[in-house]
Tab-separated table of C-alpha atoms and ligand atoms in Angstrom:
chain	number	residue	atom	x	y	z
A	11	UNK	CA	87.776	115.626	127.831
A	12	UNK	CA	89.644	118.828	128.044
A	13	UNK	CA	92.860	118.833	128.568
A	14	UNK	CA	93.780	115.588	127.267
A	15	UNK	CA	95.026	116.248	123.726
A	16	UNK	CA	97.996	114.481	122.861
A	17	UNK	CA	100.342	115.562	120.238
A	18	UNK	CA	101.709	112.014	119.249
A	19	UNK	CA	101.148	108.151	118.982
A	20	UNK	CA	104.039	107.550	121.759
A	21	UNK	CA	102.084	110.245	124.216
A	22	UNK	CA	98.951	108.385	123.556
A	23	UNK	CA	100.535	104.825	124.349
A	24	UNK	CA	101.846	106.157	127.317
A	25	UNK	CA	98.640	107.337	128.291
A	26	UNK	CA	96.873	104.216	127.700
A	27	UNK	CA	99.854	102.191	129.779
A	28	UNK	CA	98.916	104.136	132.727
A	29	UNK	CA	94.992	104.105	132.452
A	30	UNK	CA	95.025	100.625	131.412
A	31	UNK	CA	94.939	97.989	133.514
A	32	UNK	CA	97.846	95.945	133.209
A	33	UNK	CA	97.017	92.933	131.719
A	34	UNK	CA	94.577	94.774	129.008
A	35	UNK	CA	97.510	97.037	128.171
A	36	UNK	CA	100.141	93.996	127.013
A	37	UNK	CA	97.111	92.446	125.500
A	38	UNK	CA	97.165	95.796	123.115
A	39	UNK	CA	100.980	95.360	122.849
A	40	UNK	CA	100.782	91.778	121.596
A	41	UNK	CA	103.420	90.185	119.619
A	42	UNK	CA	104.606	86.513	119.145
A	43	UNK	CA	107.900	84.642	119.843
A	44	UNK	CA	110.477	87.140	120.406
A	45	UNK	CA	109.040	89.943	118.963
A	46	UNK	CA	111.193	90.020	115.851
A	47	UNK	CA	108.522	91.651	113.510
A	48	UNK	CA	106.688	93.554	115.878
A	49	UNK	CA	110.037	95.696	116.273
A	50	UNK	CA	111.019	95.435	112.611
A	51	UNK	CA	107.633	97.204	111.695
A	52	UNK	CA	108.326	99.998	113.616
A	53	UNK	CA	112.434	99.959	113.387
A	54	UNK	CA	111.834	99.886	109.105
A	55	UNK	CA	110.249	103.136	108.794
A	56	UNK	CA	113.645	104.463	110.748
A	57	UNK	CA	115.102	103.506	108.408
A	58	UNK	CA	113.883	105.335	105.466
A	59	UNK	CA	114.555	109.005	105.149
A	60	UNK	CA	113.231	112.714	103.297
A	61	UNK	CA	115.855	115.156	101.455
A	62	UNK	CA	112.894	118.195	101.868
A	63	UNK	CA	112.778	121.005	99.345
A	64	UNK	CA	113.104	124.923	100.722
A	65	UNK	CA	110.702	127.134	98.304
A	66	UNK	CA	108.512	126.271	95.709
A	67	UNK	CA	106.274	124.117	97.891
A	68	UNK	CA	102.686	123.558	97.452
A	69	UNK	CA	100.457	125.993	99.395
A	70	UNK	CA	97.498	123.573	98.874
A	71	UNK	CA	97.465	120.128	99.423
A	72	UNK	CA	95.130	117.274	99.109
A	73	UNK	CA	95.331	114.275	101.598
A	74	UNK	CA	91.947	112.312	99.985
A	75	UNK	CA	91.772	109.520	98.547
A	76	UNK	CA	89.943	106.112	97.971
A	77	UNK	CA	89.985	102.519	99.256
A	78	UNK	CA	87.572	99.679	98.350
A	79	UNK	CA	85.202	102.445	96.595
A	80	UNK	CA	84.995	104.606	99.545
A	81	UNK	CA	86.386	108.406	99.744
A	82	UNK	CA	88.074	108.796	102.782
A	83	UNK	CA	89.663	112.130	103.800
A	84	UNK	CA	93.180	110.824	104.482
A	85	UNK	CA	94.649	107.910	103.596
A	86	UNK	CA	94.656	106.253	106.660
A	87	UNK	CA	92.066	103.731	107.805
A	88	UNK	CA	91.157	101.795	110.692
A	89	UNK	CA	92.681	98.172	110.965
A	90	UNK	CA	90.088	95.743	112.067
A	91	UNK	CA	91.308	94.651	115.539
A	92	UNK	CA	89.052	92.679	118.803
A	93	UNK	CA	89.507	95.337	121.055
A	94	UNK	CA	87.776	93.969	124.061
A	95	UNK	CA	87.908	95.638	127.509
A	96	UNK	CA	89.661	98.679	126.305
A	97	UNK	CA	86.853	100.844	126.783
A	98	UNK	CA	82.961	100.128	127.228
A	99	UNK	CA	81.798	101.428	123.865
A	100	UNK	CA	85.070	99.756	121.941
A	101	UNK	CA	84.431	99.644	118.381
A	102	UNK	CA	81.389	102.191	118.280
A	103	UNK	CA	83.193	104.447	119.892
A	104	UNK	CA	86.031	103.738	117.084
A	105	UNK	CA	83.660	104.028	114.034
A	106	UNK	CA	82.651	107.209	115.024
A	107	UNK	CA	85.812	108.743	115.448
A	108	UNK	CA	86.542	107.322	111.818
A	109	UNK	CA	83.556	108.919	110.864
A	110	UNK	CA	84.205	112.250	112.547
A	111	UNK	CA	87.333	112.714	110.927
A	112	UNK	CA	86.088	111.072	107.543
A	113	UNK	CA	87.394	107.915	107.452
A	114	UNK	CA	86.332	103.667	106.844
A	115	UNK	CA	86.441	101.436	109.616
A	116	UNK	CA	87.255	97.780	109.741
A	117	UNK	CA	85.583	95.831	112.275
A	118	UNK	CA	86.992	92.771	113.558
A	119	UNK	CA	84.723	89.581	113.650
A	120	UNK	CA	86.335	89.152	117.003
A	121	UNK	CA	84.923	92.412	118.013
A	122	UNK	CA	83.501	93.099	121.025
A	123	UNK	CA	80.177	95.112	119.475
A	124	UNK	CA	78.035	93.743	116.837
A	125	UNK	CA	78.609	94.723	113.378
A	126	UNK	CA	74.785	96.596	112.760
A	127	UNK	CA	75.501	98.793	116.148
A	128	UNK	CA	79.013	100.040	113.921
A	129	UNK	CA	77.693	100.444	110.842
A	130	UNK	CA	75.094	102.698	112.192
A	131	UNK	CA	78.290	104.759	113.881
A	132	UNK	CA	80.201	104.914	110.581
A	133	UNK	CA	77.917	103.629	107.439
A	134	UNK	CA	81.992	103.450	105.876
A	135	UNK	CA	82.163	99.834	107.773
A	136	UNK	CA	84.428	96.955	106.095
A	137	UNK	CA	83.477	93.599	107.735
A	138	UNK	CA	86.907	91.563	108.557
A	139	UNK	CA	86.026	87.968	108.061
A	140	UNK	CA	88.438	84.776	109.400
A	141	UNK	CA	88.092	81.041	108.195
A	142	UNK	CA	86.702	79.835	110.788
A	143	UNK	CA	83.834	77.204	110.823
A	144	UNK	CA	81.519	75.852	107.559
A	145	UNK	CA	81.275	77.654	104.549
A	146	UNK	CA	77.501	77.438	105.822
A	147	UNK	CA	78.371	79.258	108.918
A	148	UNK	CA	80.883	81.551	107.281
A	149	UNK	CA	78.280	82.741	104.524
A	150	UNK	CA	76.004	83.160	107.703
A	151	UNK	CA	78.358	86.012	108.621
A	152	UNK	CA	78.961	87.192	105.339
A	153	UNK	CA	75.031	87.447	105.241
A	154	UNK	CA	74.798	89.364	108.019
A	155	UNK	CA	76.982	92.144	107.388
A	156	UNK	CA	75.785	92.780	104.353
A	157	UNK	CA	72.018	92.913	105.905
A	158	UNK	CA	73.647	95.465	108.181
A	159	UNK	CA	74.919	97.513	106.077
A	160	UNK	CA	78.619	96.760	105.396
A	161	UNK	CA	80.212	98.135	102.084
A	162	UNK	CA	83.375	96.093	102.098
A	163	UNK	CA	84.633	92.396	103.281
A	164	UNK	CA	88.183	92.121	104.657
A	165	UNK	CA	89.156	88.360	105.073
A	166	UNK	CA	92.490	88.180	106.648
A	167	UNK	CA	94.054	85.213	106.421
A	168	UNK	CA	97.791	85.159	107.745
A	169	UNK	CA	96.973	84.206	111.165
A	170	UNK	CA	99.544	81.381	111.920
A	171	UNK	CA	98.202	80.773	115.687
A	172	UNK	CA	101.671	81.404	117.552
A	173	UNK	CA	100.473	81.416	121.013
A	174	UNK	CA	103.832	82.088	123.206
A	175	UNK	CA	105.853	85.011	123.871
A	176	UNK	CA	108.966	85.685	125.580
A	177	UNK	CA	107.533	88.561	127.198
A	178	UNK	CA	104.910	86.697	128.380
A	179	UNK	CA	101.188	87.098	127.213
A	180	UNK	CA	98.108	88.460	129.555
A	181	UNK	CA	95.528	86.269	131.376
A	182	UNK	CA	92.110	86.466	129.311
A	183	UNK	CA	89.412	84.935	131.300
A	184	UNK	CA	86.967	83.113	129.032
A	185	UNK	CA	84.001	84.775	131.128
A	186	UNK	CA	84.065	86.992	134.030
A	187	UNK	CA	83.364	84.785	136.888
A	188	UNK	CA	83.690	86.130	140.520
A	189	UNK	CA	86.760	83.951	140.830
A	190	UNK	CA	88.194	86.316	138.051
A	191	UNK	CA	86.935	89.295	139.495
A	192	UNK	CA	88.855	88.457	142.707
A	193	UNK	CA	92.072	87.657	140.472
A	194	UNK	CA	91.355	90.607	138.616
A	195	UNK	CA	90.678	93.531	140.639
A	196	UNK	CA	94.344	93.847	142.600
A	197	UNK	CA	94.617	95.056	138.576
A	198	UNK	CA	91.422	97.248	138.150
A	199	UNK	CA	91.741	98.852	141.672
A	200	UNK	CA	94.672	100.280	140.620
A	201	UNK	CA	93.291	101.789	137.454
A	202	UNK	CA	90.370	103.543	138.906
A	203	UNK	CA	89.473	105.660	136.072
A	204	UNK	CA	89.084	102.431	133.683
A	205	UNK	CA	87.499	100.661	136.019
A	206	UNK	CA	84.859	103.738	137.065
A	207	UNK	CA	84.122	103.830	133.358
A	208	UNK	CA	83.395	100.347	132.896
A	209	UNK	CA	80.896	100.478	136.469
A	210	UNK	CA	79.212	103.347	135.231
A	211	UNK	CA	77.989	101.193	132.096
A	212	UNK	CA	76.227	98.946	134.943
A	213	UNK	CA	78.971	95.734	133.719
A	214	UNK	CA	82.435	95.133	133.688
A	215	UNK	CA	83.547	93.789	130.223
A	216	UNK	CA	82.071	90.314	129.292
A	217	UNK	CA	84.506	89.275	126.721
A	218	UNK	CA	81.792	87.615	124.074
A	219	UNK	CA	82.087	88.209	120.360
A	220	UNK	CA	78.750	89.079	118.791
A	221	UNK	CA	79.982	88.848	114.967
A	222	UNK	CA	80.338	85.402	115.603
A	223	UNK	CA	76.608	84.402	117.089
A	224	UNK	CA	75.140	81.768	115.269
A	225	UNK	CA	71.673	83.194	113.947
A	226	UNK	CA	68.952	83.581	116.703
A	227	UNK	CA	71.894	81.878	119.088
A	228	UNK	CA	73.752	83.676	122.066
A	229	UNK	CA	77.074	85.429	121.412
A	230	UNK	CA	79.822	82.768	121.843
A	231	UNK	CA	82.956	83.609	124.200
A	232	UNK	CA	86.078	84.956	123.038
A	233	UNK	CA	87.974	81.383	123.317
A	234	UNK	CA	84.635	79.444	122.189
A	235	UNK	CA	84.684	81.662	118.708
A	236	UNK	CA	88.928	80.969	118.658
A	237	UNK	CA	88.333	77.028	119.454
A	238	UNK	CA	86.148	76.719	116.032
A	239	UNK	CA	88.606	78.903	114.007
A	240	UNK	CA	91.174	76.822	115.391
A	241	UNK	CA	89.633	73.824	114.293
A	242	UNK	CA	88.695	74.586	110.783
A	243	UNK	CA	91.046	73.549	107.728
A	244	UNK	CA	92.670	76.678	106.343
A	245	UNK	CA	91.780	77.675	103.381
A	246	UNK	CA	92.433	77.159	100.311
A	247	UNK	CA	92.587	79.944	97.147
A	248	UNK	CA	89.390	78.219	96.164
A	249	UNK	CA	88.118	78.849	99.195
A	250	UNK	CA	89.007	82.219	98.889
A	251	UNK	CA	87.617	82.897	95.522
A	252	UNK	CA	84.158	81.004	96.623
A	253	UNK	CA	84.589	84.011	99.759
A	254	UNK	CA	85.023	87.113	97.521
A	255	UNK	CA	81.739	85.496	95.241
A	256	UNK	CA	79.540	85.002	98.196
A	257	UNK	CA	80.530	88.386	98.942
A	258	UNK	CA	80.321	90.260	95.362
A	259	UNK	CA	81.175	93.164	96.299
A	260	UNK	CA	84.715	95.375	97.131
A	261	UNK	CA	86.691	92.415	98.883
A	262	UNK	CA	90.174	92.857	100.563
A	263	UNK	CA	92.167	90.192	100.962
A	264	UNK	CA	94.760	91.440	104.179
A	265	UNK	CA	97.804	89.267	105.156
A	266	UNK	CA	99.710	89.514	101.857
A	267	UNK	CA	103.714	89.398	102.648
A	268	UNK	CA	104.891	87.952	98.805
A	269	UNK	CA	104.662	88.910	95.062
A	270	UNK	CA	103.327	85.316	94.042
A	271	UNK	CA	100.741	85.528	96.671
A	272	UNK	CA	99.555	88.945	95.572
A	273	UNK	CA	99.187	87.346	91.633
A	274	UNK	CA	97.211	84.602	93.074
A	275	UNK	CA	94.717	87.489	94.850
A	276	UNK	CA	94.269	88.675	91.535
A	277	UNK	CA	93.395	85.163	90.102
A	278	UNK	CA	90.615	84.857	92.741
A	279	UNK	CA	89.083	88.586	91.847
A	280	UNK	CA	90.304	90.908	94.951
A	281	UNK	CA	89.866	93.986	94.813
A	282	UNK	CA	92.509	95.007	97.423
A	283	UNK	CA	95.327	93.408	99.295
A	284	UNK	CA	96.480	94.589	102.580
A	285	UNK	CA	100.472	94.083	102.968
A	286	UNK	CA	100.314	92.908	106.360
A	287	UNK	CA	102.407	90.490	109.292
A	288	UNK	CA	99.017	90.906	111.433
A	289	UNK	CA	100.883	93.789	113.322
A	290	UNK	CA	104.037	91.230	113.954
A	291	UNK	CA	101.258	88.595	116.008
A	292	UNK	CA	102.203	86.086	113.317
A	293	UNK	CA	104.842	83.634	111.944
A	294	UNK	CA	107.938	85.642	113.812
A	295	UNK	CA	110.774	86.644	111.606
A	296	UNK	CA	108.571	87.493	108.654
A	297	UNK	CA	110.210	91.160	107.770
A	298	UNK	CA	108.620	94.754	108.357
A	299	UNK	CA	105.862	94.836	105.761
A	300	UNK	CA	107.150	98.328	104.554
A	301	UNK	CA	110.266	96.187	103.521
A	302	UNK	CA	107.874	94.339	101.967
A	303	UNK	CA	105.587	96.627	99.839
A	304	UNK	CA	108.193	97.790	96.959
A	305	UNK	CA	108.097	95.109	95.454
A	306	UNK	CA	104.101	93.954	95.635
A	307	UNK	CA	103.316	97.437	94.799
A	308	UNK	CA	105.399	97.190	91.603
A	309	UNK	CA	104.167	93.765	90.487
A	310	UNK	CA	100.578	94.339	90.975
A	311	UNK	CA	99.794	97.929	92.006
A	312	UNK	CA	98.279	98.597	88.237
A	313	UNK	CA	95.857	96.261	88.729
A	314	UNK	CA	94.034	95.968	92.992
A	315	UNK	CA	94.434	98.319	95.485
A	316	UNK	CA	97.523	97.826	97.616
A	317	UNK	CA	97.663	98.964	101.307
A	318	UNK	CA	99.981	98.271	103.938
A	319	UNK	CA	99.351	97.742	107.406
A	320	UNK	CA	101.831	97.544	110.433
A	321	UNK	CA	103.957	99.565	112.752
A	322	UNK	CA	102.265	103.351	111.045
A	323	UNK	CA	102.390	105.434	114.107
A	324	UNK	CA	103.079	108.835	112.549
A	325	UNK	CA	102.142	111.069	109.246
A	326	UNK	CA	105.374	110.211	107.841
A	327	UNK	CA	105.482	106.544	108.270
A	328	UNK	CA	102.091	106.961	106.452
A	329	UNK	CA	104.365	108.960	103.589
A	330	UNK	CA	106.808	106.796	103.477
A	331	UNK	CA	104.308	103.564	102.996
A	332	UNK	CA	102.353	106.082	100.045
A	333	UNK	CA	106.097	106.760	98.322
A	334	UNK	CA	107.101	102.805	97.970
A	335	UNK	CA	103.337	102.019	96.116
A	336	UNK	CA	100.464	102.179	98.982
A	337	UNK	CA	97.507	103.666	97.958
A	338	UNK	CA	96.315	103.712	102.182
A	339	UNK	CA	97.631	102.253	105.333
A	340	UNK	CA	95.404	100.634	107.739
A	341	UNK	CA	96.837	101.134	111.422
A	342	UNK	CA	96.310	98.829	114.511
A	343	UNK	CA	97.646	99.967	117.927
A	344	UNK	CA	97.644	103.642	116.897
A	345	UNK	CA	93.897	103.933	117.419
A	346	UNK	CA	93.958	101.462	120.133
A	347	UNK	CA	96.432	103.522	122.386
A	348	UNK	CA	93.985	106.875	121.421
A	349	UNK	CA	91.033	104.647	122.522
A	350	UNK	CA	92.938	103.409	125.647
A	351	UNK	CA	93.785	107.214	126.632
A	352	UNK	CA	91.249	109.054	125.931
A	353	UNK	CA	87.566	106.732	124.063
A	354	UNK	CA	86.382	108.196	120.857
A	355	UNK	CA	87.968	111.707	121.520
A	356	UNK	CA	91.493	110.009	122.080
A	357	UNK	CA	90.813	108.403	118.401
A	358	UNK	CA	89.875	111.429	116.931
A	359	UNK	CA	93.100	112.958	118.176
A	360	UNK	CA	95.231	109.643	116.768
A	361	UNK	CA	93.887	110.806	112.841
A	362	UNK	CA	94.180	114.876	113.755
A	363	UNK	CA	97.721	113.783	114.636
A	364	UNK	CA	98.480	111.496	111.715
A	365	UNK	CA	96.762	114.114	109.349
A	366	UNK	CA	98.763	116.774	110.589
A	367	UNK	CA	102.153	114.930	109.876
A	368	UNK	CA	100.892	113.577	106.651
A	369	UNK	CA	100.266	117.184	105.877
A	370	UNK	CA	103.927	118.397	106.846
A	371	UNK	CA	105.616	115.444	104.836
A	372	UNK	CA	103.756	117.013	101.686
A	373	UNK	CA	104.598	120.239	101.901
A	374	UNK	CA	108.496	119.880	103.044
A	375	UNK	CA	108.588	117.443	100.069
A	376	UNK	CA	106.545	119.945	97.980
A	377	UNK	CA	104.080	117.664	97.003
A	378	UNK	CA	100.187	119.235	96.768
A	379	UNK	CA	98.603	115.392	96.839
A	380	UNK	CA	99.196	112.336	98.272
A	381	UNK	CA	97.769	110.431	95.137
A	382	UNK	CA	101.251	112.703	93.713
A	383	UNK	CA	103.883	111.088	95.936
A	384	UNK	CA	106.457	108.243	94.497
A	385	UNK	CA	109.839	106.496	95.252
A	386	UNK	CA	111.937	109.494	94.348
A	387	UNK	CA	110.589	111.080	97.756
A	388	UNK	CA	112.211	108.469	100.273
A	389	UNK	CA	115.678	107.792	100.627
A	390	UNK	CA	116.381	104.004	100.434
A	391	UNK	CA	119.556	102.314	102.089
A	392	UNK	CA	120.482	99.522	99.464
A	393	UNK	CA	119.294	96.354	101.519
A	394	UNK	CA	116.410	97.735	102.753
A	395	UNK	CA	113.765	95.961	100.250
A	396	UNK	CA	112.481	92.145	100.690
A	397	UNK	CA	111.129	91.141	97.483
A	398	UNK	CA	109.901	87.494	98.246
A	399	UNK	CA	108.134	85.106	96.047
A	400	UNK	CA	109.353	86.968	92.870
B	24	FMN	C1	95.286	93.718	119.835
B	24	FMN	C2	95.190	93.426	118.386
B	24	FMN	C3	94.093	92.704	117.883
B	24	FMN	C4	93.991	92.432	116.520
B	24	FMN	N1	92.881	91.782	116.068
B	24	FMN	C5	92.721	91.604	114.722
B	24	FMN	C6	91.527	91.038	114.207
B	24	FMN	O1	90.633	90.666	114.949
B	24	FMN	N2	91.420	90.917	112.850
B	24	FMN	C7	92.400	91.325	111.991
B	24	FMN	O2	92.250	91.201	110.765
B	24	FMN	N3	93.534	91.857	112.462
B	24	FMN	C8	93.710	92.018	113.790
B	24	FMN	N4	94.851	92.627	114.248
B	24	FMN	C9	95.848	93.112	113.295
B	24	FMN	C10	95.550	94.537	112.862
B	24	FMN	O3	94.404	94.615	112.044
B	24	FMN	C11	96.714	95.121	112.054
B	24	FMN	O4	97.074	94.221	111.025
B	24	FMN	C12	97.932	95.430	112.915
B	24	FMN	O5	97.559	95.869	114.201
B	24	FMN	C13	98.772	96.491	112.234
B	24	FMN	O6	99.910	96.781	112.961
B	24	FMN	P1	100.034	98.038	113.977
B	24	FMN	O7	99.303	97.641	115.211
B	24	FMN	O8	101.493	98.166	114.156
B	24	FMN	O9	99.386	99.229	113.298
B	24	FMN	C14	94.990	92.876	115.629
B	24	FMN	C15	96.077	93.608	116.126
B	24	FMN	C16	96.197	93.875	117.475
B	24	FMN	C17	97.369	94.679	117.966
């Protein structure tokens, strides 16, 4: 929509907090406990600064790169995340945008649209895969996304299911019943513009997870799908392994926050690790995975793919994670507050944005690629690393 460019990730979020209803909006914001990581992720990347060159930069520079096999035109891809009720054509929407501005897309199994409707949006679709039920039903999924199409499996196995925060968290309703819709719409009468786009698509959002259907069976609720993951046993690195050979092809393993857990990845055949606190909705007081990544990189950067994923909300954050051993970063909210402000065009603008300052980073530090940039470009305060399970 004209008129509704945003030049950053903080104009965007603002933008979203006032078209979002409320409760939709913290849902977005998440977090666990007292927020200790969520803020570290972000406060981190403050922490690291640039010493820029003056002349002699690099009048052409490359931002592309490669993650799981794919070429993507930046090194920036999108984080799988449910993103329910944010806007009616959610994750399509999303995997176009990614497409539009050359980019994968990870789609959540918690997802609000089915995985064969976002592959045909963005044919650059990882599948993000949780434990969660029999390794009859879980090779069911697998199935599936490979049937549609997928060229990548993310399993992401951090979550630690810490349910409180001291914020407070928002009221999901299972299914929207009309007791909910009276509860609700004190909330979606005052955001008229999400709520005339939702109308206009003849429902309101039904908060069902198609990824998880059971073949030929209806698409369980949000809470039904979380009660079976919930449930299951975690797993174990066997389990994992058995995952990535159902799979057989480029697997990602995302949650990775220590060295000896990174090794182990490699034991079971990954091909990539995310280094990732679930965007701080985790195990609180696990540190800013930037803090994280020097030392992961180092120990097994040679050998899989290392991203990092958590509090990137501008080009040079996306720098800074590149400098300290990332090969990508996968971001979460970013996209989410572009989708929240504006649908696919808002996400679009997210990547133009993060491009752009990717961009300026390389040339003030005279780089001309970002497959060029290393640890001499970022200035490190002496404690800032966490090198854990060394
Ligand atoms: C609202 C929300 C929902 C999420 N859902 C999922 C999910 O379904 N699967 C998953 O692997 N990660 C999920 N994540 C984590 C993101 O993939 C990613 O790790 C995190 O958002 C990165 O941090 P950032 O939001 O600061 O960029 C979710 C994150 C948020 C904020």
């Amino acid at each position: 929509m004209a008129g509704e460019w945003f030049e950053s990730v903080a104009d965007a979020q603002r933008r979203a907090k006032k078209r979002l209803p409320r409760s939709v909006y913290n849902a977005l914001v998440a977090g666990s406990e007292k927020g200790l990581t969520l803020h570290d992720n972000i406060a981190a990347f403050d922490e690291l600064g640039f010493a820029p060159h003056t002349a002699g930069l690099s009048n052409e520079r490359d931002l592309s790169t490669s993650v799981l096999g794919q070429p993507i035109s930046l090194p920036v891809v999108i984080s799988p995340t449910g993103v329910q009720a944010v806007h009616p054509e959610g994750e399509v929407a999303v995997a176009r945008a990614a497409a539009a501005r050359g980019t994968a897309m990870g789609l959540s199994s918690f997802a609000s649209k089915p995985v064969e409707e976002v592959v045909a949006a963005n044919p650059q679709t990882f599948f993000q895969i949780y434990w969660a039920g029999t390794r009859e039903q879980i090779a069911g999924r697998v199935e599936r996304a490979r049937a549609a199409g997928a060229v990548g499996l993310i399993a992401t196995l951090d979550w630690s299911f810490s349910m409180g925060r001291d914020w407070g968290s928002p009221h999901i309703p299972d299914n929207i019943s009309l007791r909910e819709m009276l509860r609700f719409a004190p909330e979606a009468l005052t955001h008229p513009r999400w709520l005339v786009m939702f109308t206009k698509t003849g429902r309101i959002p039904n908060l069902t997870v198609p990824n998880m259907a059971e073949p030929g069976g209806t698409e369980p609720s949000f809470f039904g799908a979380y009660g079976q993951w919930l449930q299951t046993p975690s797993p174990s690195w066997d389990d994992v392994r058995w995952l990535r050979e159902q799979w057989g092809g480029p697997f990602m393993l995302k949650g990775v926050t220590r060295v000896d857990d990174a090794k182990l990845a490699i034991d079971v055949g990954v091909t990539a690790i995310s280094v990732s606190n679930h965007g701080g909705n985790n195990l609180d007081g696990t540190p800013a995975t930037i803090r994280l990544l020097p030392a992961i990189a180092e120990a097994v950067g040679d050998q899989i793919e290392v991203l990092l994923d958590g509090g990137v909300r501008r080009g040079s954050d996306v720098i800074k994670a590149l400098a300290l051993g990332a090969r990508a970063v996968m971001i979460g909210r970013a996209y989410l507050w572009g989708l929240g402000a504006n649908g696919q065009a808002g996400v679009e603008n997210v990547l133009d944005v993060l491009r752009s300052g990717i961009d300026s980073a390389l040339l003030g530090l005279g780089r001309g690629s970002v497959t060029e940039l290393d640890r001499t470009d970022v200035l490190m305060p002496a404690d800032f690393e966490r090198a854990v399970g060394v």
